[in-house]
mmCIF file of C-alpha atoms in Angstrom:
data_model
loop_
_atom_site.group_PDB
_atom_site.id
_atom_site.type_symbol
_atom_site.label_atom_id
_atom_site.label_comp_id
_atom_site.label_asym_id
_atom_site.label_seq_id
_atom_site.Cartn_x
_atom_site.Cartn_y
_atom_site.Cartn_z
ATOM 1 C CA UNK D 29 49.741 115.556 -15.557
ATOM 2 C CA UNK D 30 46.754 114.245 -13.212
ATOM 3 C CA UNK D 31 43.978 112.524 -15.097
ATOM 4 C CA UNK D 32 40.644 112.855 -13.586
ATOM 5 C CA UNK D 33 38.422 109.550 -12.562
ATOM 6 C CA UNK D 34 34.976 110.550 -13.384
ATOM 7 C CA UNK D 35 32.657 108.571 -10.110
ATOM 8 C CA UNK D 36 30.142 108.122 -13.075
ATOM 9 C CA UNK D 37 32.133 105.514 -14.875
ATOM 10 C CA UNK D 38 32.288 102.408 -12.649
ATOM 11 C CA UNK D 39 28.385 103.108 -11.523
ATOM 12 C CA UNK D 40 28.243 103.441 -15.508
ATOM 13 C CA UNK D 41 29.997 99.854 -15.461
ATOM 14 C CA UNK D 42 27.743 98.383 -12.921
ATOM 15 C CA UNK D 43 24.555 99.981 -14.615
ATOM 16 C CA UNK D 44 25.219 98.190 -17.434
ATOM 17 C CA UNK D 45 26.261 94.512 -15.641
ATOM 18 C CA UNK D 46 22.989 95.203 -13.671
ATOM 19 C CA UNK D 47 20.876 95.267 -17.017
ATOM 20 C CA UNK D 48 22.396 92.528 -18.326
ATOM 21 C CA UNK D 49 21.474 90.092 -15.203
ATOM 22 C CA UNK D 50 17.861 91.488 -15.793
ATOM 23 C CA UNK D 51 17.969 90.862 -19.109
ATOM 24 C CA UNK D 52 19.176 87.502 -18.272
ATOM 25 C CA UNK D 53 16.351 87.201 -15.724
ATOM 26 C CA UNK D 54 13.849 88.264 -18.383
ATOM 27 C CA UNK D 55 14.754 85.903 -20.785
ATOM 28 C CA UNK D 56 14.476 83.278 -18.327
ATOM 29 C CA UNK D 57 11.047 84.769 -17.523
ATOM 30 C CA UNK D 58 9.831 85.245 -21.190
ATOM 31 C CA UNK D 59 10.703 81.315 -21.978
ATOM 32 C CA UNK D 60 8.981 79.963 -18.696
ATOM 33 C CA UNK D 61 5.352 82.144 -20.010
ATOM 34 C CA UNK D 62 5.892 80.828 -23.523
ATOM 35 C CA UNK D 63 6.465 77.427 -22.293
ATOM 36 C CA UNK D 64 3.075 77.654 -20.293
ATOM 37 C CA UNK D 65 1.427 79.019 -23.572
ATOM 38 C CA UNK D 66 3.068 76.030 -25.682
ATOM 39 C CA UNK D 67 1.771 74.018 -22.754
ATOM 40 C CA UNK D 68 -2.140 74.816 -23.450
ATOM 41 C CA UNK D 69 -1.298 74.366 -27.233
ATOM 42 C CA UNK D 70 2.068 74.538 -29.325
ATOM 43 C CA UNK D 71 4.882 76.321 -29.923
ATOM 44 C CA UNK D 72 4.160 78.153 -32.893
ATOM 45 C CA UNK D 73 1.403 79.828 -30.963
ATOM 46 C CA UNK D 74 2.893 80.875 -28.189
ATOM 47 C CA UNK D 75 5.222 82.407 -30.642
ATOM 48 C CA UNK D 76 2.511 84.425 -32.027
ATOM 49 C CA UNK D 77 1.336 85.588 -29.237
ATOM 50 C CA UNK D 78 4.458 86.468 -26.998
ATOM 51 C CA UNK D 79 5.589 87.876 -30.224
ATOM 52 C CA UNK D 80 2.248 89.659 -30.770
ATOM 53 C CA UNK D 81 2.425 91.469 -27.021
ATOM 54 C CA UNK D 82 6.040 92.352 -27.483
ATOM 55 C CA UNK D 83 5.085 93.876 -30.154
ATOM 56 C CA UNK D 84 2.534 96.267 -28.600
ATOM 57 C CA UNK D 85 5.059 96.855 -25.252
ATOM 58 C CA UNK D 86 7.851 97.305 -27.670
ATOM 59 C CA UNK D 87 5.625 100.110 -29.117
ATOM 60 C CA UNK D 88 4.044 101.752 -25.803
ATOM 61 C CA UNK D 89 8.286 102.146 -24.460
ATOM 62 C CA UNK D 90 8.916 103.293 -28.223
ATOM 63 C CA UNK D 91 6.306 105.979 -27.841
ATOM 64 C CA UNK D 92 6.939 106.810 -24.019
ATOM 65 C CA UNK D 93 11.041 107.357 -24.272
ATOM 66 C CA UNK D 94 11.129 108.224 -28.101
ATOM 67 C CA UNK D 95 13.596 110.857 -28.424
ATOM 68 C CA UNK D 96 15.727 112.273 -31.620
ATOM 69 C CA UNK D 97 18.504 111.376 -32.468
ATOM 70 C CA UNK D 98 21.378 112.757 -35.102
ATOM 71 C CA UNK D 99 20.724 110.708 -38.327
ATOM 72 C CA UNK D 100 23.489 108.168 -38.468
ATOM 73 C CA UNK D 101 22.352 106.534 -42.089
ATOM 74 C CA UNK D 102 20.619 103.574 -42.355
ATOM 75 C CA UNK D 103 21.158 100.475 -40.873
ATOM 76 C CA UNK D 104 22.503 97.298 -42.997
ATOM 77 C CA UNK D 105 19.790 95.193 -44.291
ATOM 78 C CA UNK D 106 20.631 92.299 -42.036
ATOM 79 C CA UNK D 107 19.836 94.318 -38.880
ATOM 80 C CA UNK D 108 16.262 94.347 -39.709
ATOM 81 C CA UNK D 109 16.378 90.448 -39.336
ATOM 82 C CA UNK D 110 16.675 90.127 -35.540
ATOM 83 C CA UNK D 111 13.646 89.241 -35.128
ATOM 84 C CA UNK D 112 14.117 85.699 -36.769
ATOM 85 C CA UNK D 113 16.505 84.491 -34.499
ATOM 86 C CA UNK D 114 13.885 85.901 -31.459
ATOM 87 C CA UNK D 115 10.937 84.014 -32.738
ATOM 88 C CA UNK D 116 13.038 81.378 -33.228
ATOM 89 C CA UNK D 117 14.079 81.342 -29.849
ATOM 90 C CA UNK D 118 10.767 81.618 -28.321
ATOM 91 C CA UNK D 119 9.046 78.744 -30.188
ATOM 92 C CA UNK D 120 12.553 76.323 -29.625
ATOM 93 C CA UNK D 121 12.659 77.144 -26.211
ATOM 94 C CA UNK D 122 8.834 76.336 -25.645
ATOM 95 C CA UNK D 123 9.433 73.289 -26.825
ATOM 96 C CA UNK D 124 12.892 72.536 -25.048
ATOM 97 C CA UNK D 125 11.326 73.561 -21.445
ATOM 98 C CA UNK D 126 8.421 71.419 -21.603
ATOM 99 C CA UNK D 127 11.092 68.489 -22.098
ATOM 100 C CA UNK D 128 13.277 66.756 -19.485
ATOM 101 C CA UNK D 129 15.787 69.894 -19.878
ATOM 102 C CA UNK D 130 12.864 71.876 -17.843
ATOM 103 C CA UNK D 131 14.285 75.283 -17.526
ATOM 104 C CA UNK D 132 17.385 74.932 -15.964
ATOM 105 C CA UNK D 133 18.563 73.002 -18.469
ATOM 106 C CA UNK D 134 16.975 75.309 -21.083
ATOM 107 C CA UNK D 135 18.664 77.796 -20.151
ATOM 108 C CA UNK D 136 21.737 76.634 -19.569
ATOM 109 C CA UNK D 137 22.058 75.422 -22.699
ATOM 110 C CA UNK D 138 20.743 78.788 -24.398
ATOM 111 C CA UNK D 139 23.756 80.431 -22.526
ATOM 112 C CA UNK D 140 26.314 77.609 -24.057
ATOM 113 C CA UNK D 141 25.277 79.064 -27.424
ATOM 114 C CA UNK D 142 25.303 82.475 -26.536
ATOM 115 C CA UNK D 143 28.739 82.041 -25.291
ATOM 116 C CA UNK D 144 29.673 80.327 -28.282
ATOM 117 C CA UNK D 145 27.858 82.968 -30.868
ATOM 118 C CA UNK D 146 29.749 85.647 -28.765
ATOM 119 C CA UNK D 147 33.057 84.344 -28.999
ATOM 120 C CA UNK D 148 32.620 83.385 -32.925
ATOM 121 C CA UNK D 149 31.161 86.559 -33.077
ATOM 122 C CA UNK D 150 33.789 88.892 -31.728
ATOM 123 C CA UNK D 151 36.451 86.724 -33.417
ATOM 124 C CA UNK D 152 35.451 86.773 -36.668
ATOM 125 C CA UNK D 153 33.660 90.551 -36.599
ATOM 126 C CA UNK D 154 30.255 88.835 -37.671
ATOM 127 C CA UNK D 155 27.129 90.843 -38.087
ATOM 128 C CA UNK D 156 29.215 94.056 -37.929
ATOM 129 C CA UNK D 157 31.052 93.388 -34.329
ATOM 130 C CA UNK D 158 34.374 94.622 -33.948
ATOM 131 C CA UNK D 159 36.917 91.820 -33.978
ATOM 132 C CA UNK D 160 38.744 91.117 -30.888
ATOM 133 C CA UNK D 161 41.433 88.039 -30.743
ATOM 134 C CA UNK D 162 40.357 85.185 -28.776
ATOM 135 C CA UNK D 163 42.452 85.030 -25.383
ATOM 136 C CA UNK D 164 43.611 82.564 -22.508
ATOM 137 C CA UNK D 165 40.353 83.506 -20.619
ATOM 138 C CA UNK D 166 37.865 82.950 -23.369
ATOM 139 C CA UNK D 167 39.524 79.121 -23.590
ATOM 140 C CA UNK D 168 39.077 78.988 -20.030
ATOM 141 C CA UNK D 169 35.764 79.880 -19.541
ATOM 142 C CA UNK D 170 34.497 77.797 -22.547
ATOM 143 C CA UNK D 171 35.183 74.629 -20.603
ATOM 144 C CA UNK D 172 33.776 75.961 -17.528
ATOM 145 C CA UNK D 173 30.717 77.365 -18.922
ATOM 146 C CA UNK D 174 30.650 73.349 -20.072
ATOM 147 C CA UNK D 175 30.986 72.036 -17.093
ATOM 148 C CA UNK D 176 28.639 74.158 -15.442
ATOM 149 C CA UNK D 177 25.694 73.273 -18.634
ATOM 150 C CA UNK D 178 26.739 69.437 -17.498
ATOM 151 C CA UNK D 179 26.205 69.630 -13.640
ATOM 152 C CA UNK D 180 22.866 71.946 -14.186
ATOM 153 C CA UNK D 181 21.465 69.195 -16.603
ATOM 154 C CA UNK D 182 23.121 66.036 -15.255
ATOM 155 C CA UNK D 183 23.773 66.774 -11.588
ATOM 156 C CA UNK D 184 26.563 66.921 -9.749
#
């Protein structure tokens, strides 16, 4: 029997890679404007504030794309945390860009513990994540996600 390739799927693929480098490129963004803000006064601030206007675009796309959705139950407690871990990030990064890390290093860094979260993550199942085994490319890429971290804040 012939199975049908739907075109959609790898654009589908790529759609989503492509928001993930933005989101990536948004992040870096977000911590170089809170790291100006920390720079004019401190971290906890700059938290506030980022946190404050996020809050209010966070609300405008809310309103503008709202649509309904089939109830699916509530959400576990824990999920209405996330935004400790963001504030978190905002005020440590402020403070780790206006150090000799600068961005770069900042960043880099960030992404070593993102890696590191994901792969714990996806290991153990935390937070609700399906479990997948860890495999010969995750224990590759580990040490050159390292290596890379070392040459961005070190040099070559």
């Amino acid at each position: 029997m012939h199975t049908h390739h739907s075109a959609a799927q790898p654009l589908t693929e790529y759609g989503l890679s492509a928001l993930a480098l933005l989101a990536g490129a948004l992040l870096a963004l977000m911590i170089h404007c809170n790291s100006r803000l920390a720079a004019y006064g401190n971290p906890l601030t700059a938290s506030w504030l980022a946190h404050a206007i996020g809050l209010l675009t966070a609300l405008l796309l809310w309103k503008a794309l709202r649509q309904t959705r089939p109830h699916a139950g509530r959400p576990p407690r824990w999920a209405y945390l996330g935004g400790v871990p963001g504030a978190l990030t905002v005020a440590l990064a402020a403070i780790a860009v206006n150090s000799p890390l600068a961005l770069s290093g900042t960043l880099a860094l960030g992404m070593v513990g993102q890696v590191l979260f994901g792969l714990l993550s996806d290991r153990f199942g935390l937070f609700g994540m399906p479990r997948r085994p860890l495999r010969l490319n995750d224990a590759l890429a580990l040490p050159l996600v390292l290596s890379g971290c070392a040459i961005v804040i070190f040099g070559a």
